[in-house]
Short mmCIF file of C-alpha atoms and ligand atoms in Angstrom, two decimals:
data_model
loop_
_atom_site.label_atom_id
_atom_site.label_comp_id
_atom_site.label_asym_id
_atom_site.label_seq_id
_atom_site.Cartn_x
_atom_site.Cartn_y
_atom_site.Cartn_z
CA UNK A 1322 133.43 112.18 126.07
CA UNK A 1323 133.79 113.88 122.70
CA UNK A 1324 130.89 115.39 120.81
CA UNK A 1325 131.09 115.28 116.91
CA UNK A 1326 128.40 117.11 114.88
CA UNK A 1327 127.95 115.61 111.12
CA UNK A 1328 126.17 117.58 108.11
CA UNK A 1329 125.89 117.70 104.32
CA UNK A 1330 126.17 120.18 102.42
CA UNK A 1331 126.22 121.80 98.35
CA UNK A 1332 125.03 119.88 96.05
CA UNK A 1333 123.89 115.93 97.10
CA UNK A 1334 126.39 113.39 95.41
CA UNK A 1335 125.35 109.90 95.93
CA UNK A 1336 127.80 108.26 98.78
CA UNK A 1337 127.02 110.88 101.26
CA UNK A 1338 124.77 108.52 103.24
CA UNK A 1339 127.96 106.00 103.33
CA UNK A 1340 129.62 108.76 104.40
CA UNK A 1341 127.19 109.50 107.08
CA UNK A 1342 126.78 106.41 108.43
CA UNK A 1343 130.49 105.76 108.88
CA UNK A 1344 131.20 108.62 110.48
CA UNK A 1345 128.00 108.35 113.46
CA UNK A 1346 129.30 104.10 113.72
CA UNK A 1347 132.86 105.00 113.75
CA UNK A 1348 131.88 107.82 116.27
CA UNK A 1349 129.79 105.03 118.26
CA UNK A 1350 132.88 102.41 118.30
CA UNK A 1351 135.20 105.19 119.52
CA UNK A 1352 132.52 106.10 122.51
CA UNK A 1353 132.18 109.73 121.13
CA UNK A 1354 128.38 111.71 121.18
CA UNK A 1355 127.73 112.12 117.30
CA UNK A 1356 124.86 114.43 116.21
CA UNK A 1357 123.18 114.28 113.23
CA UNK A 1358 122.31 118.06 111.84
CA UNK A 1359 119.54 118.42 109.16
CA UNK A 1360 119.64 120.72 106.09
CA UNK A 1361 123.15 121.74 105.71
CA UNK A 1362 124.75 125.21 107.38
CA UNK A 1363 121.22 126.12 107.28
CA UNK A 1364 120.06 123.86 109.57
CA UNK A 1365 122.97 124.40 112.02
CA UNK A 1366 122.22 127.89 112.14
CA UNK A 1367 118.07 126.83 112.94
CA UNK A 1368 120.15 124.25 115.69
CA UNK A 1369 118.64 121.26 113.92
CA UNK A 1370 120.44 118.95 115.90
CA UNK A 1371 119.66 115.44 116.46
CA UNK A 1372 121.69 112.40 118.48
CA UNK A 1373 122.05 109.65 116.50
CA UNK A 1374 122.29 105.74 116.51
CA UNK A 1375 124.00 102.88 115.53
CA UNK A 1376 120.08 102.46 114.46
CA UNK A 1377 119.47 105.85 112.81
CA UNK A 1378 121.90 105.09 110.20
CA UNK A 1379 120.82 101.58 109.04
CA UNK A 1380 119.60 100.98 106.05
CA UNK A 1381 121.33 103.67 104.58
CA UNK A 1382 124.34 102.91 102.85
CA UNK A 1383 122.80 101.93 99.43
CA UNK A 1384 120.68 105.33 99.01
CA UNK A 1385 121.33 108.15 96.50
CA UNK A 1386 120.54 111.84 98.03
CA UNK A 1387 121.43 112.32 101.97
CA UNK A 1388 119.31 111.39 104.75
CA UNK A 1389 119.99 114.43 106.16
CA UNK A 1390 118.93 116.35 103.61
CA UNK A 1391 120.83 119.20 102.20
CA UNK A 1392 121.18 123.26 101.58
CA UNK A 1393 123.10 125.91 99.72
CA UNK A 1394 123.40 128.43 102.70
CA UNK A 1395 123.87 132.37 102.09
CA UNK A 1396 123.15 133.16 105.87
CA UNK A 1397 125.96 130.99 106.88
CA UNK A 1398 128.45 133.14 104.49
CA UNK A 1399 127.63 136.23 106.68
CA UNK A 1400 129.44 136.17 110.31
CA UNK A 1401 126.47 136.58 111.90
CA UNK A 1402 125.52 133.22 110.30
CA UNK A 1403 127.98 131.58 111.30
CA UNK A 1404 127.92 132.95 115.23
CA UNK A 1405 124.66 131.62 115.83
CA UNK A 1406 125.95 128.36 114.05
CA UNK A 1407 128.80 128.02 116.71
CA UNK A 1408 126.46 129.69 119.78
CA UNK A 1409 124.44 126.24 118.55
CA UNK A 1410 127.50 123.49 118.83
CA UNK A 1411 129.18 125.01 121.70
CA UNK A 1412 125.79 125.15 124.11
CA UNK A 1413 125.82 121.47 123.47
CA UNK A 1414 129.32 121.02 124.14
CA UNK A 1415 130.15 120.05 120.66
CA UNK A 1416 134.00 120.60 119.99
CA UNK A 1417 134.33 118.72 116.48
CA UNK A 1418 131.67 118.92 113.24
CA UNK A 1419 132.60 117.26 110.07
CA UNK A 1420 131.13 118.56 106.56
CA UNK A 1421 130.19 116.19 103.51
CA UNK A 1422 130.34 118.60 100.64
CA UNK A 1423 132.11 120.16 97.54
CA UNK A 1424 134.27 123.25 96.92
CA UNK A 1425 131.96 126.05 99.01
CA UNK A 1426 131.09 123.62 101.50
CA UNK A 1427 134.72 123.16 102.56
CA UNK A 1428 135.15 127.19 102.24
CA UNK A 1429 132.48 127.37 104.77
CA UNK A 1430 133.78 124.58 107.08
CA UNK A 1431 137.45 126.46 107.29
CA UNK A 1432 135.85 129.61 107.93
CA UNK A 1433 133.93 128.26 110.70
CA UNK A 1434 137.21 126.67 112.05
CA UNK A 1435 138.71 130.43 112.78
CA UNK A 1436 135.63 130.21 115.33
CA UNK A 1437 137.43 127.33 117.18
CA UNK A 1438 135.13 124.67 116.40
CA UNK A 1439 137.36 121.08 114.96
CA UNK A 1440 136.55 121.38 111.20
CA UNK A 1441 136.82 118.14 109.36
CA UNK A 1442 135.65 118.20 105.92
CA UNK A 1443 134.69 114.90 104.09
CA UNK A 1444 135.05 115.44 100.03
CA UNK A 1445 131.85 114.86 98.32
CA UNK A 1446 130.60 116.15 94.85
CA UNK A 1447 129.67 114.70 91.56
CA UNK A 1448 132.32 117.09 89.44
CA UNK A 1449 135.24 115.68 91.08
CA UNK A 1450 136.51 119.13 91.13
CA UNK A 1451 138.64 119.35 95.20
CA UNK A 1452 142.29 119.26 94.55
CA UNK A 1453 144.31 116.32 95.92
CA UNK A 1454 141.31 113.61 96.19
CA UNK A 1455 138.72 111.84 94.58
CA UNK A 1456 135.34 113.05 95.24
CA UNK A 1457 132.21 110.70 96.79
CA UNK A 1458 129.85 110.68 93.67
CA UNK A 1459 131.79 111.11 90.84
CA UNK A 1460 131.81 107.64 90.04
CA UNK A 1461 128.18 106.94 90.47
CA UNK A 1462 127.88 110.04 88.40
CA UNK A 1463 129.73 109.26 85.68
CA UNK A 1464 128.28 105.43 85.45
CA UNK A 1465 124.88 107.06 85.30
CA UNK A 1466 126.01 109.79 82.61
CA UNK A 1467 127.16 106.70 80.42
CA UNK A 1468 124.27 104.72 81.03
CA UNK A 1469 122.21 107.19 79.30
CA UNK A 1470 125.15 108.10 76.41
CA UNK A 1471 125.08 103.68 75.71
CA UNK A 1472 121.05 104.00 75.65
CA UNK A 1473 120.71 107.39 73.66
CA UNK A 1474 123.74 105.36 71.15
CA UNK A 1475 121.63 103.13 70.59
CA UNK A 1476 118.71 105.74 69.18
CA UNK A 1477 121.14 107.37 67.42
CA UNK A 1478 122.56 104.22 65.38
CA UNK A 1479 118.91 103.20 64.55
CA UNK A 1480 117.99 106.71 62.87
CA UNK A 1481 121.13 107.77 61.99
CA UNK A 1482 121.42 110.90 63.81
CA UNK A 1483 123.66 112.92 65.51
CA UNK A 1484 123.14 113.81 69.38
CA UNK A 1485 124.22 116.37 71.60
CA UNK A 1486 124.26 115.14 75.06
CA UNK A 1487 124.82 117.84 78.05
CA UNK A 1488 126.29 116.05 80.88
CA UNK A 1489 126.71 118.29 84.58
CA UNK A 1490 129.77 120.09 85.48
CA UNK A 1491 129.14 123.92 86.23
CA UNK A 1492 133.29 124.97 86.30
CA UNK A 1493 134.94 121.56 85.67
CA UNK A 1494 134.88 119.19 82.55
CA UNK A 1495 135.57 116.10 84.19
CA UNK A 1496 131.98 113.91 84.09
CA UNK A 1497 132.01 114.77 80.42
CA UNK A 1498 135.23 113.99 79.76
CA UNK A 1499 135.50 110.31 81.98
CA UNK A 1500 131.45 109.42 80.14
CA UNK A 1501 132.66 110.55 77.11
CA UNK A 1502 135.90 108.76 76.65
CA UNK A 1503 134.05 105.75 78.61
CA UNK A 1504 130.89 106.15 75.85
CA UNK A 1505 133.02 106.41 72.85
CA UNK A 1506 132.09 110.37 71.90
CA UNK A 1507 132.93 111.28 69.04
CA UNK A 1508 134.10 114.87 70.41
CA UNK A 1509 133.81 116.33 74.26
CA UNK A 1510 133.49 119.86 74.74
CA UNK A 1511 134.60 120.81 78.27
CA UNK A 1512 135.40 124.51 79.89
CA UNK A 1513 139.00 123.94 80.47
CA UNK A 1514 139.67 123.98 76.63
CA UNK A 1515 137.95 126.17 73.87
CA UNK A 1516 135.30 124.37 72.29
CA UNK A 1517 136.44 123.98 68.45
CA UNK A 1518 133.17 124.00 66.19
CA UNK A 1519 135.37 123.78 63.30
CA UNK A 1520 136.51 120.03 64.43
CA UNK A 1521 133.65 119.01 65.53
CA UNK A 1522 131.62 119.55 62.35
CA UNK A 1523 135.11 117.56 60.47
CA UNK A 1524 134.98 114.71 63.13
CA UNK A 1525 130.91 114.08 62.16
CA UNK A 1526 131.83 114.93 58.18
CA UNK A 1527 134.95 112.00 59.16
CA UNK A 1528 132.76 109.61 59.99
CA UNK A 1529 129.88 109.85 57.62
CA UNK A 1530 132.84 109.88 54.74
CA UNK A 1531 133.52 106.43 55.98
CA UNK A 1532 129.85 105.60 56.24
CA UNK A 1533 129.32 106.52 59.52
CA UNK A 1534 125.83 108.66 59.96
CA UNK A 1535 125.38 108.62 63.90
CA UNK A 1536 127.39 110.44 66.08
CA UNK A 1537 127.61 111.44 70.04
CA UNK A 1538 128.75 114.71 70.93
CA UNK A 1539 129.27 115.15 74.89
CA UNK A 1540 128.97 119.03 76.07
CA UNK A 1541 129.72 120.01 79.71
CA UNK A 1542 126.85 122.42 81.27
CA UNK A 1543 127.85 125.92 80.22
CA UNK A 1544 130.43 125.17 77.79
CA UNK A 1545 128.08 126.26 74.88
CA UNK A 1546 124.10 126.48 74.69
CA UNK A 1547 123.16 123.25 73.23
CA UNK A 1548 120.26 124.07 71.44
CA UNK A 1549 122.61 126.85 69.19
CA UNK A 1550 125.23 124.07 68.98
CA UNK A 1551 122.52 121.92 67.46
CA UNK A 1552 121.16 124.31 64.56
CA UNK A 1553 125.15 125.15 63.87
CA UNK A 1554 125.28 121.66 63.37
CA UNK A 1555 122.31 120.70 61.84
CA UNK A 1556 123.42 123.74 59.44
CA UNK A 1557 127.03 122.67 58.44
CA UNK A 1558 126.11 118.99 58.07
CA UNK A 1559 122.81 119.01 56.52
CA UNK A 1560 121.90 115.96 59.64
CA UNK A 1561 119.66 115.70 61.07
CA UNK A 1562 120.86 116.34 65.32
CA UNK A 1563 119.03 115.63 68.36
CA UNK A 1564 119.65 116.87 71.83
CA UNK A 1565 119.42 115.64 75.06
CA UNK A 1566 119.83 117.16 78.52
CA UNK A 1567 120.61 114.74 81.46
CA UNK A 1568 120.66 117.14 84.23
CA UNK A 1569 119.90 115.86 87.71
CA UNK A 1570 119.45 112.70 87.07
CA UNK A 1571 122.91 112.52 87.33
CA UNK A 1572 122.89 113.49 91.21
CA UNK A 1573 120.76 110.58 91.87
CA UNK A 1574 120.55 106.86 92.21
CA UNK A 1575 122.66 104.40 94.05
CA UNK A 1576 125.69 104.94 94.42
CA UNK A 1577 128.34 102.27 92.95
CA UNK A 1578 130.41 100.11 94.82
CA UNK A 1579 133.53 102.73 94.58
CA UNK A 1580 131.57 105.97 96.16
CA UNK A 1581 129.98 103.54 98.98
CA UNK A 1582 133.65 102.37 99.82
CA UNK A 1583 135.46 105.52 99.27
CA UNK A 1584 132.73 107.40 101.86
CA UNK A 1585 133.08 104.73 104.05
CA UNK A 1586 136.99 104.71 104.42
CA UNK A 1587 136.72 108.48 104.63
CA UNK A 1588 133.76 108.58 106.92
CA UNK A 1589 136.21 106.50 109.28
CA UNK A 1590 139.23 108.40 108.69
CA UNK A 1591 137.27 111.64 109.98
CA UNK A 1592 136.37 110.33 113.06
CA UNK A 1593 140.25 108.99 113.68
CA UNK A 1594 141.47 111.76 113.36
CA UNK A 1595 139.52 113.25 115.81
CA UNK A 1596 139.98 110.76 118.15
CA UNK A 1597 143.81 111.09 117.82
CA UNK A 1598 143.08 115.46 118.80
CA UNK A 1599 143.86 115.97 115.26
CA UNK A 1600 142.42 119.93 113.65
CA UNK A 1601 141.17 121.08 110.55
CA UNK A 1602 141.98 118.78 107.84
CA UNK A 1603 140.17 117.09 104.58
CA UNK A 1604 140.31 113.70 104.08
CA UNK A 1605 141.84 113.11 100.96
CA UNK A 1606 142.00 110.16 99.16
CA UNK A 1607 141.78 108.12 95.60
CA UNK A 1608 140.99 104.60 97.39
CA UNK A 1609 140.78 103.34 100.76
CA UNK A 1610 144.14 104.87 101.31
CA UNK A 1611 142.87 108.03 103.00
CA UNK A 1612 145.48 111.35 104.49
CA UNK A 1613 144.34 114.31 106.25
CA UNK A 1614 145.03 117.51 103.93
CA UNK A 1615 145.07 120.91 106.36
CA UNK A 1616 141.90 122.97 105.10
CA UNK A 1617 144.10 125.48 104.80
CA UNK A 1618 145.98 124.14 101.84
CA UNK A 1619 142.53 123.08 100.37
CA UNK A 1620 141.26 126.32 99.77
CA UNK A 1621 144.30 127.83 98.45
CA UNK A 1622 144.37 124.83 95.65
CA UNK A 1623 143.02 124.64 92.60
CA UNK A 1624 142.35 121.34 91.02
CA UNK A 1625 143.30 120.74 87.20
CA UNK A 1626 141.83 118.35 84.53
CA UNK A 1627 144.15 115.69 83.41
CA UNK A 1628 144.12 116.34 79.84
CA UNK A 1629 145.68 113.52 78.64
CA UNK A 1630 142.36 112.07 78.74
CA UNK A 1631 141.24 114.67 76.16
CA UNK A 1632 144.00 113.76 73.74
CA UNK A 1633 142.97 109.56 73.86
CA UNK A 1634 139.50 110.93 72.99
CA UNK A 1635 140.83 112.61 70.09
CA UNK A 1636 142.91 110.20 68.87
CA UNK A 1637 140.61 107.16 69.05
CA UNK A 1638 137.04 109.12 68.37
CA UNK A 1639 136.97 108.52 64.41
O1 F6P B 598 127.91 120.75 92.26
C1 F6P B 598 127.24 119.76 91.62
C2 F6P B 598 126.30 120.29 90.56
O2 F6P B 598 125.45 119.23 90.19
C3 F6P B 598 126.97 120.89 89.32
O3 F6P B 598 127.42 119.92 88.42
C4 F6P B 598 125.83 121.72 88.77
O4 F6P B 598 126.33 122.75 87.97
C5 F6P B 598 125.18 122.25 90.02
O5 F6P B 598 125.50 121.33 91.06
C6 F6P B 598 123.69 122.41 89.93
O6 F6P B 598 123.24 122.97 91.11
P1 F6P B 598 121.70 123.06 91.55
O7 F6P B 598 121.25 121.68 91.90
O8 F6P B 598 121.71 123.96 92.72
O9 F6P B 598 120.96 123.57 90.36
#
């Protein structure tokens, strides 16, 4: 009988308990042992391992976070880390452990592969930043980014102001660039292309020439310090500007119909693939259309942004 281990990892992204749940049924159906590890790397290193049930994953599949709860390991970085991490699987007879995470999550699962444990990583991050797939969260991400740019529109008609909103996305523009374009910004400022004050300030002067006095400007976390963005433009417009920090909120909730069906067709896929003796791969996928990508190739990519995006927000923001 095979023995599949499941964890998250990174940052939560809302889907991962889809993702969860289809790997321990799919695991179930295809008479494998699946174990349920709590807290990440972390908790594979404490040997926080738990046999789950069709019944320990019901109920599930409409929750933000992970039931399994999360961690951002350093100790699993070292080797030492990761030795007590495999001495854990392999006492148990555990061959095969699949990872729900981002970027450094699937660093760490490839790493742990040279060990000769079956690494499957599952994508799952709300920056959508993994080359050659969607990620589980993005979507729920970016519908609860523009939830909050409609609402904070509607302020910012009433009084006339202009807002700064800082949406997440550490190293990649893309939340801020989909809510943006989806929440009519009037400009984006991402890190994959110099912010331009200079158009900015013309873009709000633009619109209050043709009567316009509110307008949205959507700032990716990092890009530029919001609060010196704000008294630049408060300065060179003589408006009055507002900011507004969404932060976490965008890692929770429940996650939309897309994330719950992408984890789910991935979560499956995963658990195929180790039933066919299949090694080392990411599931990679933009719809229930899923393909195993070797790790390998993973971690040698490098996603980029699909600017063209960028340049239909600049056109139509006027
Ligand atoms: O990786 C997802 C993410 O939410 C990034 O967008 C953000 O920069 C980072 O995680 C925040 O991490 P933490 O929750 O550890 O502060």
């Amino acid at each position: 009988m095979k023995k599949v281990a499941v964890l998250t990892s990174g940052g939560d992204a809302p889907g991962m308990n889809a993702a969860i749940r289809a790997v321990v049924r799919t695991g179930i159906y295809r008479d494998m042992q699946v174990f349920g590890v709590s807290h990440g790397f972390e908790g594979l290193i404490a040997g926080q391992l738990t046999k789950m049930s069709l019944g320990s994953v019901a109920d599930i599949i409409h929750r933000g976070g992970t039931v399994l709860k999360t961690s951002r390991s350093q100790a699993f970085m070292t080797d030492e880390g990761r030795r007590a991490a495999f001495e854990n699987l392999h006492n148990k007879g555990i061959g095969n452990l699949v990872v729900i995470g981002g970027n450094g999550s699937i660093k760490g699962a490839y790493e742990f592969s040279k060990l000769g444990i079956n690494s499957i990583a599952i994508p799952a991050t709300i920056d959508n930043d993994i080359v050659y797939t969607k990620s589980i969260g993005f979507d729920t991400a970016v519908n609860t980014a523009l939830e909050a740019i409609n609402r904070i529109r509607d302020t910012a008609t009433s009084h006339g102001r202009i807002f700064i909103i800082e949406v997440m996305g550490r190293d990649c523009g893309e939340i801020a660039l989909t809510a943006g374009v989806a929440g009519g910004a009037e400009s984006i400022l991402i890190p994959e292309i110099e912010p331009d004050l200079k158009q900015v300030i013309e873009k709000i002067e633009m619109g209050i020439d043709r009567g316009k006095l509110h307008s949205i400007i959507i700032v990716a976390e990092g890009v530029y310090p919001v609060m010196e963005l704000k008294d630049f433009i408060q300065k060179n417009t003589g408006h009055e500007t507002r900011v507004s920090i969404l932060g976490h909120m965008q890692r929770g909730g429940m996650p939309t119909a897309v994330d719950r069906i992408l984890a789910s067709c991935m979560g499956k896929a995963a658990v195929d693939y180790i039933a066919e003796g299949r090694s080392n791969a990411m599931m990679a996928g933009y719809d229930i259309r899923i393909r195993p990508v070797p790790l390998q190739e993973i971690i040698r990519g490098s996603k980029t942004l699909e600017l063209d995006l960028f340049e239909i927000a600049r056109i139509l923001a006027r």
